[in-house]
Amino acid sequence: MAKIRTISGTIDSQDVGWTLSHEHLVSGMGGMDRIGLYNEEEALRRCDDALNVAHKAQIQTIIDCTPVDLGRQVSAFKKLSSSSPINIVAATGLYRWVPLSYYSWDPDTVAQFFQREIEDGIEGTNIHAGIIKIAWDIEYSSTVGGANSLQSQLEKCARGAARASKRSGVPITCHTRAVDRVGIRLLDIFEEEEIDLAAVTIGHTNDSTEIDYVLELARRGANVGLDRFTKNMNEEELIRRSEIALALIEAGYAEQTSLGHDSAAYSVNRGPASGGPRIEDADCWLPVPGFEIPWLLSKGVGQDSIDAMMVKSIQRTFESAQAMKS
Ligand SMILES: [Zn+2]
């Protein structure tokens, strides 16, 4: 058993219930609330709607993978902390573009900065981050600039995340560009930093079409995040992604597989051309409980395997992380 920090306080890992491993309540950019890009009243209404819809579909916990530079709003967390029917785990860490402020820091300074939000709270509140998020996308392939290239900065911040994980006892979740197979390099770095790969989720892995890559991540002991599964995908694509979950279950890795959507209740990223937030979508966290799980059951997957993915895999990441600290 491990303690998990949520925006409403600490819960035991045995109480997480069905968990979506990678979602966003509110997303956008850091500072968006100060420049007229963010409407909190509307954001809270949309979060309430989406949380209630997900709760009716048996979801009990959501991991919000939104660090500050992706528009995390701690004031929204404060308000949702008493009204949400679902446990919400908040993230520290970094999104894709390493801010220049971090460029001269060493990995330990990066770690200390992440640890503050875990151990002291976020922005002076008593809301503590419960997970560390990092993001390796197309920027990771940028090697221009030598020691200051985005690639080397992202690698340094991954080392910082590993050290913060070990010191604070919280897991790491990674946004990855799966088609570039960057999860392998991430696991190499985490191994060099001597952390337990069971505390690491390599996310967005169902963007990959290469099952050997997906299975390799699991074989090395990591948690595999199949956490891109959205309403705007056609049925053929949803089935293709569900087949990856099936392959992991059949290979014996259900307890190392987590499901999610990477969907936001309120986001100003990729909104309409005329500006403002994305279109309303209170069902954004339904495709996993509403499509993928029924599809897997229809293929003969047992309820125990579903619970392994929805509950045990999440418990494993938090419990493995906490064990590193103690
Ligand atoms: Zn995301």
Coordinates of C-alpha atoms and ligand atoms in Angstrom, one line a residue:
M1 CA 0.0 0.0 0.0
A2 CA 1.1 3.5 -0.7
K3 CA -0.1 7.0 0.1
I4 CA -1.3 8.9 -3.0
R5 CA -1.6 12.7 -2.8
T6 CA -4.8 14.0 -4.5
I7 CA -6.1 17.6 -4.7
S8 CA -8.5 16.7 -1.9
G9 CA -5.9 15.1 0.4
T10 CA -4.1 11.8 0.8
I11 CA -5.7 8.4 -0.1
D12 CA -4.4 4.9 0.2
S13 CA -3.5 3.2 -3.0
Q14 CA -5.9 0.4 -2.2
D15 CA -8.7 3.0 -2.6
V16 CA -8.0 4.3 -6.1
G17 CA -10.6 2.3 -7.9
W18 CA -10.9 2.5 -11.7
T19 CA -8.3 5.1 -12.8
L20 CA -7.7 7.0 -16.0
S21 CA -3.9 7.3 -16.2
H22 CA -3.5 10.5 -18.3
E23 CA -6.1 13.3 -18.6
H24 CA -6.3 17.0 -18.2
L25 CA -9.0 19.0 -16.4
V26 CA -7.8 22.3 -17.8
S27 CA -4.9 22.8 -20.3
G28 CA -3.4 25.6 -22.3
M29 CA -0.3 27.6 -21.5
G30 CA 1.4 28.9 -18.3
G31 CA 0.0 32.3 -17.4
M32 CA -3.1 32.0 -19.6
D33 CA -5.3 33.1 -16.6
R34 CA -3.6 36.5 -16.6
I35 CA -3.9 37.3 -20.3
G36 CA -7.6 36.7 -21.0
L37 CA -7.2 33.2 -22.4
Y38 CA -8.9 31.4 -19.5
N39 CA -12.5 31.6 -18.2
E40 CA -12.5 29.8 -14.8
E41 CA -16.3 29.8 -14.4
E42 CA -16.7 28.0 -17.7
A43 CA -13.7 25.7 -17.0
L44 CA -15.2 24.7 -13.7
R45 CA -18.6 24.0 -15.2
R46 CA -17.1 21.8 -17.9
C47 CA -14.9 20.0 -15.4
D48 CA -17.9 19.3 -13.2
D49 CA -19.9 18.0 -16.1
A50 CA -17.1 15.7 -17.4
L51 CA -16.2 14.5 -13.9
N52 CA -19.8 13.5 -13.2
V53 CA -20.2 11.7 -16.6
A54 CA -17.0 9.8 -15.9
H55 CA -18.0 9.0 -12.3
K56 CA -21.3 7.5 -13.6
A57 CA -19.1 5.3 -15.8
Q58 CA -17.3 3.9 -12.7
I59 CA -14.2 6.0 -12.9
Q60 CA -13.0 6.8 -9.4
T61 CA -9.6 8.5 -10.0
I62 CA -8.1 10.6 -12.7
I63 CA -4.5 11.5 -13.1
D64 CA -4.2 15.1 -14.3
C65 CA -1.0 15.3 -16.3
T66 CA -0.8 19.1 -16.5
P67 CA 2.3 20.8 -15.2
V68 CA 2.4 24.6 -14.9
D69 CA 3.7 25.3 -18.4
L70 CA 0.7 23.4 -19.8
G71 CA -1.7 25.8 -18.1
R72 CA -2.3 24.0 -14.8
Q73 CA -4.8 26.1 -12.7
V74 CA -4.4 25.5 -9.0
S75 CA -7.4 27.8 -8.2
A76 CA -9.6 25.4 -10.2
F77 CA -8.1 22.5 -8.2
K78 CA -9.0 24.3 -5.0
K79 CA -12.6 24.7 -6.0
L80 CA -12.9 21.1 -7.4
S81 CA -11.2 19.6 -4.3
S82 CA -14.5 19.7 -2.3
S83 CA -16.9 19.1 -5.2
S84 CA -15.3 16.4 -7.4
P85 CA -16.9 13.0 -7.2
I86 CA -13.6 11.6 -8.5
N87 CA -10.1 11.6 -6.9
I88 CA -7.8 13.9 -8.9
V89 CA -4.0 13.5 -8.8
A90 CA -2.2 16.7 -9.8
A91 CA 1.2 16.8 -11.5
T92 CA 4.4 18.7 -11.2
G93 CA 7.1 18.5 -13.9
L94 CA 7.4 19.9 -17.3
Y95 CA 5.7 19.9 -20.7
R96 CA 7.5 19.6 -24.1
W97 CA 9.5 22.8 -24.4
V98 CA 12.0 23.1 -21.6
P99 CA 11.8 26.7 -20.4
L100 CA 15.0 28.7 -20.7
S101 CA 15.1 29.2 -16.9
Y102 CA 16.0 25.5 -16.6
Y103 CA 18.8 25.5 -19.1
S104 CA 21.6 26.3 -16.7
W105 CA 20.3 24.1 -13.9
D106 CA 21.8 20.7 -13.1
P107 CA 19.6 17.6 -12.6
D108 CA 19.5 18.0 -8.8
T109 CA 18.2 21.6 -9.1
V110 CA 15.5 20.4 -11.5
A111 CA 14.6 17.7 -9.0
Q112 CA 14.4 20.1 -6.1
F113 CA 12.1 22.3 -8.1
F114 CA 9.8 19.4 -8.8
Q115 CA 10.0 18.2 -5.2
R116 CA 8.8 21.5 -3.8
E117 CA 5.4 21.0 -5.5
I118 CA 5.2 17.5 -4.1
E119 CA 6.4 18.1 -0.6
D120 CA 5.5 21.7 0.1
G121 CA 2.4 22.2 -2.1
I122 CA 1.6 24.0 -5.4
E123 CA 1.8 27.8 -5.5
G124 CA 1.5 28.3 -1.8
T125 CA -1.6 26.1 -1.4
N126 CA -1.9 22.9 0.5
I127 CA -2.5 21.0 -2.7
H128 CA 0.4 18.7 -3.3
A129 CA 1.5 17.2 -6.7
G130 CA 1.2 13.4 -6.6
I131 CA 3.1 12.6 -9.8
I132 CA 5.9 13.9 -12.0
K133 CA 5.1 14.5 -15.7
I134 CA 7.7 14.9 -18.4
A135 CA 7.1 15.1 -22.2
W136 CA 9.3 14.0 -25.1
D137 CA 7.8 14.8 -28.4
I138 CA 9.3 16.1 -31.7
E139 CA 11.5 18.4 -29.8
Y140 CA 13.5 15.4 -28.6
S141 CA 14.9 14.9 -32.1
S142 CA 16.4 18.4 -32.1
T143 CA 20.1 18.1 -31.5
V144 CA 21.0 21.6 -32.7
G145 CA 23.1 23.5 -30.1
G146 CA 25.1 20.7 -28.6
A147 CA 24.9 20.8 -24.8
N148 CA 22.0 23.3 -25.0
S149 CA 20.0 21.3 -27.6
L150 CA 16.5 20.5 -26.7
Q151 CA 17.5 16.8 -26.7
S152 CA 20.1 17.3 -24.0
Q153 CA 17.9 19.6 -22.0
L154 CA 15.1 17.0 -22.1
E155 CA 17.5 14.3 -21.0
K156 CA 18.7 16.4 -18.1
C157 CA 15.1 17.1 -17.0
A158 CA 14.4 13.3 -17.2
R159 CA 17.3 12.8 -14.8
G160 CA 15.8 15.5 -12.5
A161 CA 12.5 13.7 -12.6
A162 CA 14.1 10.4 -11.7
R163 CA 15.9 12.0 -8.7
A164 CA 12.7 13.7 -7.5
S165 CA 10.8 10.5 -7.9
K166 CA 13.3 8.6 -5.8
R167 CA 13.5 11.3 -3.1
S168 CA 9.8 12.0 -2.9
G169 CA 8.4 8.5 -3.6
V170 CA 6.0 9.5 -6.4
P171 CA 5.8 8.0 -9.8
I172 CA 6.8 9.5 -13.2
T173 CA 4.4 9.7 -16.2
C174 CA 5.9 10.4 -19.6
H175 CA 4.2 11.9 -22.6
T176 CA 6.1 10.3 -25.5
R177 CA 6.2 10.4 -29.2
A178 CA 5.7 6.7 -29.6
V179 CA 6.4 6.6 -33.3
D180 CA 10.0 7.7 -32.5
R181 CA 10.2 4.9 -29.9
V182 CA 11.6 7.4 -27.4
G183 CA 10.4 5.3 -24.5
I184 CA 13.5 3.1 -24.8
R185 CA 15.9 6.0 -24.3
L186 CA 13.8 7.2 -21.4
L187 CA 14.0 3.8 -19.7
D188 CA 17.8 3.8 -20.3
I189 CA 18.2 7.1 -18.5
F190 CA 15.9 6.0 -15.6
E191 CA 18.0 2.8 -15.3
E192 CA 21.2 4.9 -15.2
E193 CA 19.6 7.0 -12.4
E194 CA 18.8 3.7 -10.6
I195 CA 15.1 4.1 -10.2
D196 CA 12.6 1.2 -10.3
L197 CA 11.1 1.2 -13.8
A198 CA 7.8 -0.1 -12.3
A199 CA 7.3 3.5 -11.1
V200 CA 7.4 4.9 -14.6
T201 CA 4.6 5.1 -17.1
I202 CA 5.6 5.4 -20.8
G203 CA 2.5 7.2 -22.1
H204 CA 0.8 7.6 -25.4
T205 CA 2.2 4.2 -26.4
N206 CA -1.0 3.3 -28.3
D207 CA 0.1 5.9 -30.9
S208 CA 2.6 3.2 -31.9
T209 CA 1.7 0.6 -34.5
E210 CA 4.8 -1.5 -33.6
I211 CA 3.8 -4.1 -31.1
D212 CA 7.4 -5.2 -30.6
Y213 CA 8.1 -1.7 -29.2
V214 CA 5.1 -1.8 -26.9
L215 CA 6.0 -5.2 -25.6
E216 CA 9.7 -4.2 -25.1
L217 CA 8.6 -1.4 -22.7
A218 CA 6.6 -3.9 -20.6
R219 CA 9.3 -6.5 -20.7
R220 CA 11.7 -4.0 -19.2
G221 CA 9.3 -3.5 -16.3
A222 CA 7.7 -0.2 -17.1
N223 CA 4.1 0.6 -17.0
V224 CA 2.7 1.1 -20.5
G225 CA 0.2 4.0 -20.9
L226 CA -2.3 3.3 -23.6
D227 CA -3.7 6.7 -23.0
R228 CA -4.6 8.2 -26.3
F229 CA -8.1 7.2 -27.0
T230 CA -10.4 10.0 -28.1
K231 CA -13.9 10.5 -29.3
N232 CA -12.8 12.0 -32.6
M233 CA -11.0 8.8 -33.7
N234 CA -13.0 6.5 -36.0
E235 CA -14.1 3.1 -35.0
E236 CA -11.3 1.4 -37.0
E237 CA -8.7 3.4 -35.1
L238 CA -10.4 2.7 -31.7
I239 CA -10.3 -1.0 -32.4
R240 CA -6.7 -0.8 -33.6
R241 CA -5.8 0.8 -30.2
S242 CA -7.9 -1.7 -28.3
E243 CA -6.0 -4.5 -30.0
I244 CA -2.8 -3.2 -28.4
A245 CA -4.4 -3.5 -25.0
L246 CA -5.5 -7.1 -25.9
A247 CA -2.0 -8.0 -27.0
L248 CA -0.5 -6.8 -23.7
I249 CA -3.1 -8.7 -21.7
E250 CA -2.4 -11.9 -23.8
A251 CA 1.3 -11.4 -23.2
G252 CA 0.7 -11.3 -19.4
Y253 CA 1.2 -7.6 -18.9
A254 CA -2.3 -6.5 -17.8
E255 CA -0.9 -5.2 -14.5
Q256 CA 1.6 -3.1 -16.4
T257 CA -0.9 -1.5 -18.7
S258 CA -3.0 1.6 -18.0
L259 CA -5.7 3.2 -20.0
G260 CA -6.7 6.8 -20.5
H261 CA -7.8 9.3 -23.2
D262 CA -5.4 12.3 -23.0
S263 CA -8.6 14.4 -23.1
A264 CA -9.3 17.8 -21.5
A265 CA -12.5 19.0 -20.0
Y266 CA -11.5 22.6 -20.9
S267 CA -8.6 23.4 -23.2
V268 CA -7.5 26.4 -25.1
N269 CA -5.0 24.3 -27.1
R270 CA -6.1 23.4 -30.6
G271 CA -9.3 25.4 -30.1
P272 CA -11.3 26.9 -32.9
A273 CA -9.7 29.2 -35.5
S274 CA -11.6 32.1 -34.0
G275 CA -10.1 31.6 -30.6
G276 CA -11.5 30.4 -27.3
P277 CA -11.6 26.9 -25.8
R278 CA -12.2 23.7 -27.6
I279 CA -15.8 22.7 -28.2
E280 CA -17.8 21.4 -25.3
D281 CA -17.3 17.7 -24.6
A282 CA -18.6 16.4 -21.3
D283 CA -18.1 12.8 -22.7
C284 CA -14.4 13.3 -23.1
W285 CA -13.5 10.6 -20.5
L286 CA -16.0 8.0 -21.8
P287 CA -14.4 6.1 -24.7
V288 CA -12.3 3.9 -22.4
P289 CA -15.2 2.8 -20.1
G290 CA -17.7 3.1 -22.9
F291 CA -15.9 1.5 -25.8
E292 CA -12.5 -0.1 -25.1
I293 CA -13.5 -2.1 -22.0
P294 CA -16.7 -3.5 -23.5
W295 CA -14.7 -4.3 -26.7
L296 CA -12.1 -6.2 -24.6
L297 CA -14.8 -8.1 -22.7
S298 CA -16.4 -9.0 -26.0
K299 CA -13.1 -10.6 -27.0
G300 CA -13.1 -12.9 -23.9
V301 CA -11.0 -10.8 -21.6
G302 CA -11.9 -11.4 -18.0
Q303 CA -13.0 -8.8 -15.5
D304 CA -9.8 -9.5 -13.5
S305 CA -7.7 -8.3 -16.5
I306 CA -9.8 -5.2 -16.8
D307 CA -9.3 -4.5 -13.1
A308 CA -5.6 -5.2 -13.5
M309 CA -5.4 -2.4 -16.1
M310 CA -7.8 0.0 -14.4
V311 CA -6.6 -0.4 -10.8
K312 CA -3.6 -2.7 -10.2
S313 CA -1.3 -1.1 -12.8
I314 CA -1.9 2.3 -11.2
Q315 CA -1.3 0.9 -7.7
R316 CA 1.9 -0.7 -8.9
T317 CA 3.4 2.6 -10.1
F318 CA 2.6 4.5 -6.8
E319 CA 3.6 1.6 -4.6
S320 CA 6.9 1.0 -6.5
A321 CA 7.7 4.8 -6.2
Q322 CA 7.0 4.9 -2.5
A323 CA 9.1 1.8 -1.9
M324 CA 12.1 3.6 -3.5
K325 CA 11.9 6.3 -0.8
S326 CA 11.4 4.1 2.2
Ligands
ZN1 ZN -1.6 14.8 -22.1

